[in-house]
Structures are given as structure tokens and as C-alpha cells.
Amino acid sequence: MARYEVIGGTPLNGTVTISGAKNAAVAILPAALLVDGVCRIENVPDISDVRILLSILEGMGAKITKEDCGTVIIDSTDVHCTNPDAELVKKMRASYYLMGVLLGRFGKAHVALPGGCNFASRPIDQHIKGFAALGADVEETDDYVELNPGPDGLQGNRISLDVVSVGATVNIMLAATLLPGQTVIENAAKEPHIVDLANFLNTMGARISGAGTDTVKIKGVEQLQGGTYAIIPDQIEAGTYLAAAAATGGNVLVKNVIPKHMECITSKLEEMGAQIINYDDAIRIRCDGRMQHTTVKTRPYPGFPTDMQAQICVCMVLASGVSRLTESVYETRFFGYCSELESMGADIQINGKTAIVTGTDKLYGATVTARDLRAGAALVIAGLAAQGTTFVKNIHYVERGYERLIEKLTALGAQIRRIED
Ligand code: UD1
């Protein structure tokens, strides 16, 4: 077990470079199994979810070479396994993308149900609905999902999602890329990593259009060839550093970002009083004095991301006045961190889907426990802004999704270290 020791009270100052997007990487790396040939994937973040995923792919027969600066080369010519290691699959959420990939490449899959951050009930009924619409015979138990071709074989189809789901949109795209006929996903998710996956697959020869809108069309192709692709920067990692700069009253240049992806976050921080300057691929944030209260409702992209709920909550906790934070994607997410923030002096009342946050001008160091990835990031931010020393436990959650967090924060002047217990 390891924990972070954070000595708070120092405004963050300097430059931070954002890594490749976690949620794009965990879709694109398994997508390399659809390719006949070698994929060179750049800007892959070195985080524990990616390391687990690469171990799963290697166990299935993929040849993986890692180069410096986040380049991963995947040759999946020798992959024949349709039953990935269940213990590894259960260690992360996005391992469910192996269902779509294996169905698309081999027409069958036997994949354990995924693990990962359980901040809410996370059903996969829309993924299953998609696979069934593509002609799969689906057997779902408490432990695994098994997919086989149904009586009419596998082919493209029209699928209208009942809820806007990132995972289901990705999984159906993965399954449909190599199937005969056209697949149309309606009410699709529009997150930047959906577009990134489509761009990756198209670079390798797929015919996907409409990614980033609510209708994605996939014309099946017989084969994908190898190629080179660079993953987009991580919207949520960038948002986390912006929130950390705001909460500590800092002045930070956040480099390697796509400012358009950040608008839903920067507009809220501006509303709270932060000064934001957008450059082509960087954003400067400066925050003098106390922020003001605001209202945030999380929504699918291009709305305010649920994955930034906890980090913006810390900014609200420190702002003047009463803020309202409404969660509309994962309702139980508040329970992952609000009580921990309260132990540091925050005043948060949860009323159904909404947290009413009454600002305070001081937080105090405490020993707190991360219950999921973004909750953990929020507790680190709170520790950086608090008076005194904070210990954040359960940091394996944070390490799922933040590359070199200690190194990056230390370079911004933070006093933080990892303690191995
Ligand atoms: C993805 C992100 C995660 C983020 C979430 C919401 C990845 C790897 N993870 O998770 O970081 O928090 O989007 O932006 O990209 N739902 C169903 N049935 C389904 C699927 C989803 O009812 O079959 C519901 C969920 O309970 C939730 C909503 O749809 O209320 C959105 O979930 P979804 O977009 O699927 O989230 P994930 O893909 O799991």
C-alpha cells in the first residue's frame, strides 16, 4: 500500500505537459488487434490501466514493443486467443472493449466482466444490445460475457442507444469495423476519444464517418492495415491541472492540449474568476484572489464532464458563496469523496443528484481515502490547497489515470511525495 503526503498552501506555478488521453488509449490499444500488420501508436500514457491492458494483449499473443516517449508498437498477427486472462480483465473497466474487438476480428469472445472504478452501478446492457443487433448470440452470466455468431451470422445493422454511452459507442464501432454491411449508431456518444478512435481506425483503412456527432456510420471493410497514429491529449488530466491551479491560486501554462476540448471546463473556471488564455495547443490559467460560486451540471460531451465533477467540487469548496453541483451521468459519484472533503473542513450537503457546496476560505490537512480515480485526484487538489499536511490513501486509483503525477506537480512547486507503507 502506498499513499501521498501533500503539504499544502503553495500556489502552483510553472508549466505542465499533458499526456495522451487515457480513455482514448484504452480503446485504441485493443483496436490494434483488428489490424493485419503492425500499429505504431504514439502519445500512449504510462499509467497502470495501460500497463494492465498491454499485459492482457501480450497474453493473447500480441507482440508489444515499448519505445521512449510513449510509443507502443503492436503486432497482432499471432493473436488467436478469444478468451483473455480473466484476472487481468477484472482489474480495469475498459477491458470490456475486448468484447467488441474479438467479436469483430474472430466472430466470438469469452470475456470476464470488467472491474475498475466502481463509483456507481455501471451496466453494459447497451453494449450487449449492440452486439445482439450485429447478429451475435450473447450469453451473459455474473462472471463473463460470451459472444458467438447467431443463426443469421454477423453483419452491420442500425442501433439506437437508449442512453448516450461512451463505452457502448466504442464497443459497437470496434465490433462493426470488419463486419459486412453498414452499421449506424444513433444517439452515439460524442466524446473526443470517440473521434480519436474513429481517426485511428480510419488511418488503418476503416470507413467510419460521423464520429463526434450523434450518428456514427461504419461501413464494414475486409481488412485493416498497419500504420502510425498519435493519441490526443487527455482532456481530464488537463482539466485536473487547471482545477489544481485554480484551487491553489496559481499561474500555470498547461501544454499539449486541444483547447476546443477544454471549453466546457475553462468556461466554468472563468465564470468562477480564473483568467484563461487559450493558445493553439496550450492554455494558461491564472487565479488571483478567491474564486466565486457557480452552478455546474455534468453532461455527456460537449457538456461538463462527469470525470471533472470531483475536481471542480474542490474549487467550489474554496470559492465564496454557495455553489450547486448536479450529477446527471453517475448519480452516486459524490459518495466517493464528499465526506473526505468534509473531514478537511468542506461544507457539502448532498440532496439527491445535487451537491450544495457552501464555500470556505480554508481547508485543513487530514488523512483521506481515494475511492476512485477522479475522487483521488480531487483529494490531491484539496491537499495542495489546504493548510497543513494531507495523506491520501488508496492511491492505486489515482495511478490508473495520471502519468507521473508527483513529478508533474513537483515541477509546479507542489510539496508532494509518494510514501510506500
Ligand atoms: C466512460 C469513461 C468514464 C466516464 C464515462 C462518462 C472510458 C474508458 N471511461 O465510461 O471515464 O466517467 O464515460 O463520461 O471512456 N449506461 C447504461 N448502459 C450501458 C452503458 C452505460 O445504462 O450499457 C449508462 C451508465 O450507467 C451511465 C451512462 O450510461 O449513467 C454513461 O455511461 P458510459 O458513457 O457508458 O460510461 P463508460 O463508457 O463506462
CSV table of C-alpha atoms in Angstrom, one decimal, residues 226-370:
chain,number,residue,atom,x,y,z
A,226,GLY,CA,-0.8,-1.3,-40.1
A,227,GLY,CA,0.2,2.3,-39.7
A,228,THR,CA,1.2,5.1,-37.3
A,229,TYR,CA,-1.1,7.1,-35.1
A,230,ALA,CA,-0.7,9.6,-32.2
A,231,ILE,CA,-3.3,9.7,-29.4
A,232,ILE,CA,-4.9,13.0,-28.5
A,233,PRO,CA,-4.0,14.8,-25.2
A,234,ASP,CA,-6.0,13.9,-22.1
A,235,GLN,CA,-8.9,16.3,-21.6
A,236,ILE,CA,-9.5,15.2,-18.0
A,237,GLU,CA,-5.8,15.3,-17.0
A,238,ALA,CA,-5.6,18.8,-18.4
A,239,GLY,CA,-8.8,19.8,-16.6
A,240,THR,CA,-7.4,18.4,-13.3
A,241,TYR,CA,-4.2,20.6,-13.6
A,242,LEU,CA,-6.4,23.6,-14.4
A,243,ALA,CA,-8.6,22.9,-11.3
A,244,ALA,CA,-5.4,22.4,-9.2
A,245,ALA,CA,-4.0,25.7,-10.4
A,246,ALA,CA,-7.4,27.5,-9.7
A,247,ALA,CA,-7.8,25.9,-6.2
A,248,THR,CA,-4.3,26.9,-5.1
A,249,GLY,CA,-4.5,30.4,-6.6
A,250,GLY,CA,-1.7,29.6,-9.1
A,251,ASN,CA,-0.4,30.6,-12.5
A,252,VAL,CA,0.1,27.6,-14.8
A,253,LEU,CA,0.7,27.0,-18.5
A,254,VAL,CA,-0.9,23.7,-19.4
A,255,LYS,CA,0.8,22.5,-22.6
A,256,ASN,CA,-0.2,19.8,-25.2
A,257,VAL,CA,-4.0,20.3,-25.0
A,258,ILE,CA,-6.7,20.8,-27.6
A,259,PRO,CA,-8.4,24.0,-26.3
A,260,LYS,CA,-11.7,23.2,-28.0
A,261,HIS,CA,-12.0,20.0,-25.9
A,262,MET,CA,-11.4,22.1,-22.8
A,263,GLU,CA,-14.1,24.8,-23.4
A,264,CYS,CA,-16.7,23.1,-21.1
A,265,ILE,CA,-14.2,23.2,-18.3
A,266,THR,CA,-12.4,26.5,-18.9
A,267,SER,CA,-15.7,28.4,-19.3
A,268,LYS,CA,-16.7,27.3,-15.8
A,269,LEU,CA,-13.4,28.2,-14.3
A,270,GLU,CA,-13.6,31.7,-16.0
A,271,GLU,CA,-17.1,32.1,-14.6
A,272,MET,CA,-15.6,31.4,-11.1
A,273,GLY,CA,-13.0,34.2,-11.7
A,274,ALA,CA,-10.0,32.5,-13.2
A,275,GLN,CA,-8.2,34.2,-16.1
A,276,ILE,CA,-7.8,31.8,-19.1
A,277,ILE,CA,-5.7,32.4,-22.1
A,278,ASN,CA,-6.0,29.9,-25.0
A,279,TYR,CA,-3.1,29.3,-27.4
A,280,ASP,CA,-3.1,26.8,-30.3
A,281,ASP,CA,-2.1,23.9,-28.1
A,282,ALA,CA,-1.8,25.3,-24.6
A,283,ILE,CA,-3.9,27.1,-22.0
A,284,ARG,CA,-2.7,29.5,-19.3
A,285,ILE,CA,-4.7,29.8,-16.2
A,286,ARG,CA,-4.1,32.5,-13.6
A,287,CYS,CA,-6.1,32.8,-10.4
A,288,ASP,CA,-5.6,35.8,-8.1
A,289,GLY,CA,-7.8,36.1,-5.1
A,290,ARG,CA,-10.8,33.9,-4.1
A,291,MET,CA,-13.0,32.3,-6.7
A,292,GLN,CA,-16.7,32.9,-6.8
A,293,HIS,CA,-19.5,30.3,-6.6
A,294,THR,CA,-21.1,28.8,-9.7
A,295,THR,CA,-23.5,26.2,-10.9
A,296,VAL,CA,-22.4,23.1,-12.8
A,297,LYS,CA,-24.4,20.2,-14.2
A,298,THR,CA,-22.4,17.3,-15.6
A,299,ARG,CA,-23.5,16.0,-19.1
A,300,PRO,CA,-22.1,13.9,-21.9
A,301,TYR,CA,-19.7,15.8,-24.2
A,302,PRO,CA,-19.8,18.7,-25.1
A,303,GLY,CA,-21.2,19.3,-21.6
A,304,PHE,CA,-19.2,19.5,-18.4
A,305,PRO,CA,-17.6,16.0,-17.9
A,306,THR,CA,-18.6,13.8,-15.0
A,307,ASP,CA,-14.9,12.9,-14.8
A,308,MET,CA,-14.3,16.6,-13.7
A,309,GLN,CA,-17.1,16.6,-11.1
A,310,ALA,CA,-14.9,16.0,-8.1
A,311,GLN,CA,-12.1,18.4,-9.1
A,312,ILE,CA,-14.5,21.3,-9.8
A,313,CYS,CA,-16.1,20.5,-6.4
A,314,VAL,CA,-12.8,21.3,-4.7
A,315,CYS,CA,-12.8,24.7,-6.5
A,316,MET,CA,-16.4,25.3,-5.3
A,317,VAL,CA,-15.5,24.3,-1.7
A,318,LEU,CA,-12.9,27.1,-1.7
A,319,ALA,CA,-15.0,29.7,-3.6
A,320,SER,CA,-17.1,32.4,-2.0
A,321,GLY,CA,-20.8,31.8,-1.7
A,322,VAL,CA,-23.0,28.8,-2.3
A,323,SER,CA,-22.4,26.6,-5.5
A,324,ARG,CA,-24.6,23.9,-6.9
A,325,LEU,CA,-23.2,20.8,-8.5
A,326,THR,CA,-25.6,18.4,-10.2
A,327,GLU,CA,-24.5,15.0,-11.5
A,328,SER,CA,-26.6,13.6,-14.3
A,329,VAL,CA,-24.4,10.7,-15.6
A,330,TYR,CA,-23.4,8.8,-12.4
A,331,GLU,CA,-25.6,9.8,-9.6
A,332,THR,CA,-23.7,8.1,-6.7
A,333,ARG,CA,-20.4,9.7,-7.6
A,334,PHE,CA,-20.5,12.3,-4.7
A,335,PHE,CA,-20.1,9.5,-2.2
A,336,GLY,CA,-16.6,8.8,-3.4
A,337,TYR,CA,-15.1,12.0,-2.0
A,338,CYS,CA,-17.5,14.4,-0.4
A,339,SER,CA,-17.2,13.0,3.1
A,340,GLU,CA,-13.4,13.1,2.8
A,341,LEU,CA,-13.5,16.8,1.8
A,342,GLU,CA,-15.8,17.4,4.8
A,343,SER,CA,-13.1,15.9,7.1
A,344,MET,CA,-10.8,18.7,5.7
A,345,GLY,CA,-13.3,21.4,6.5
A,346,ALA,CA,-15.6,21.5,3.5
A,347,ASP,CA,-19.4,22.2,3.8
A,348,ILE,CA,-21.3,20.0,1.3
A,349,GLN,CA,-24.9,19.0,1.5
A,350,ILE,CA,-26.0,16.2,-0.9
A,351,ASN,CA,-29.6,16.5,-2.0
A,352,GLY,CA,-30.3,13.7,-4.5
A,353,LYS,CA,-28.4,14.4,-7.7
A,354,THR,CA,-27.2,17.8,-6.4
A,355,ALA,CA,-24.5,18.8,-4.0
A,356,ILE,CA,-24.9,22.2,-2.4
A,357,VAL,CA,-21.4,23.5,-1.6
A,358,THR,CA,-21.0,26.4,0.8
A,359,GLY,CA,-17.6,27.9,0.2
A,360,THR,CA,-14.9,28.2,2.9
A,361,ASP,CA,-11.7,30.2,2.8
A,362,LYS,CA,-9.7,27.4,4.4
A,363,LEU,CA,-9.3,23.6,4.2
A,364,TYR,CA,-7.2,21.7,6.7
A,365,GLY,CA,-4.9,18.8,6.1
A,366,ALA,CA,-6.3,15.3,7.1
A,367,THR,CA,-5.9,11.7,6.3
A,368,VAL,CA,-8.3,10.9,3.4
A,369,THR,CA,-9.1,7.8,1.3
A,370,ALA,CA,-9.5,7.8,-2.5
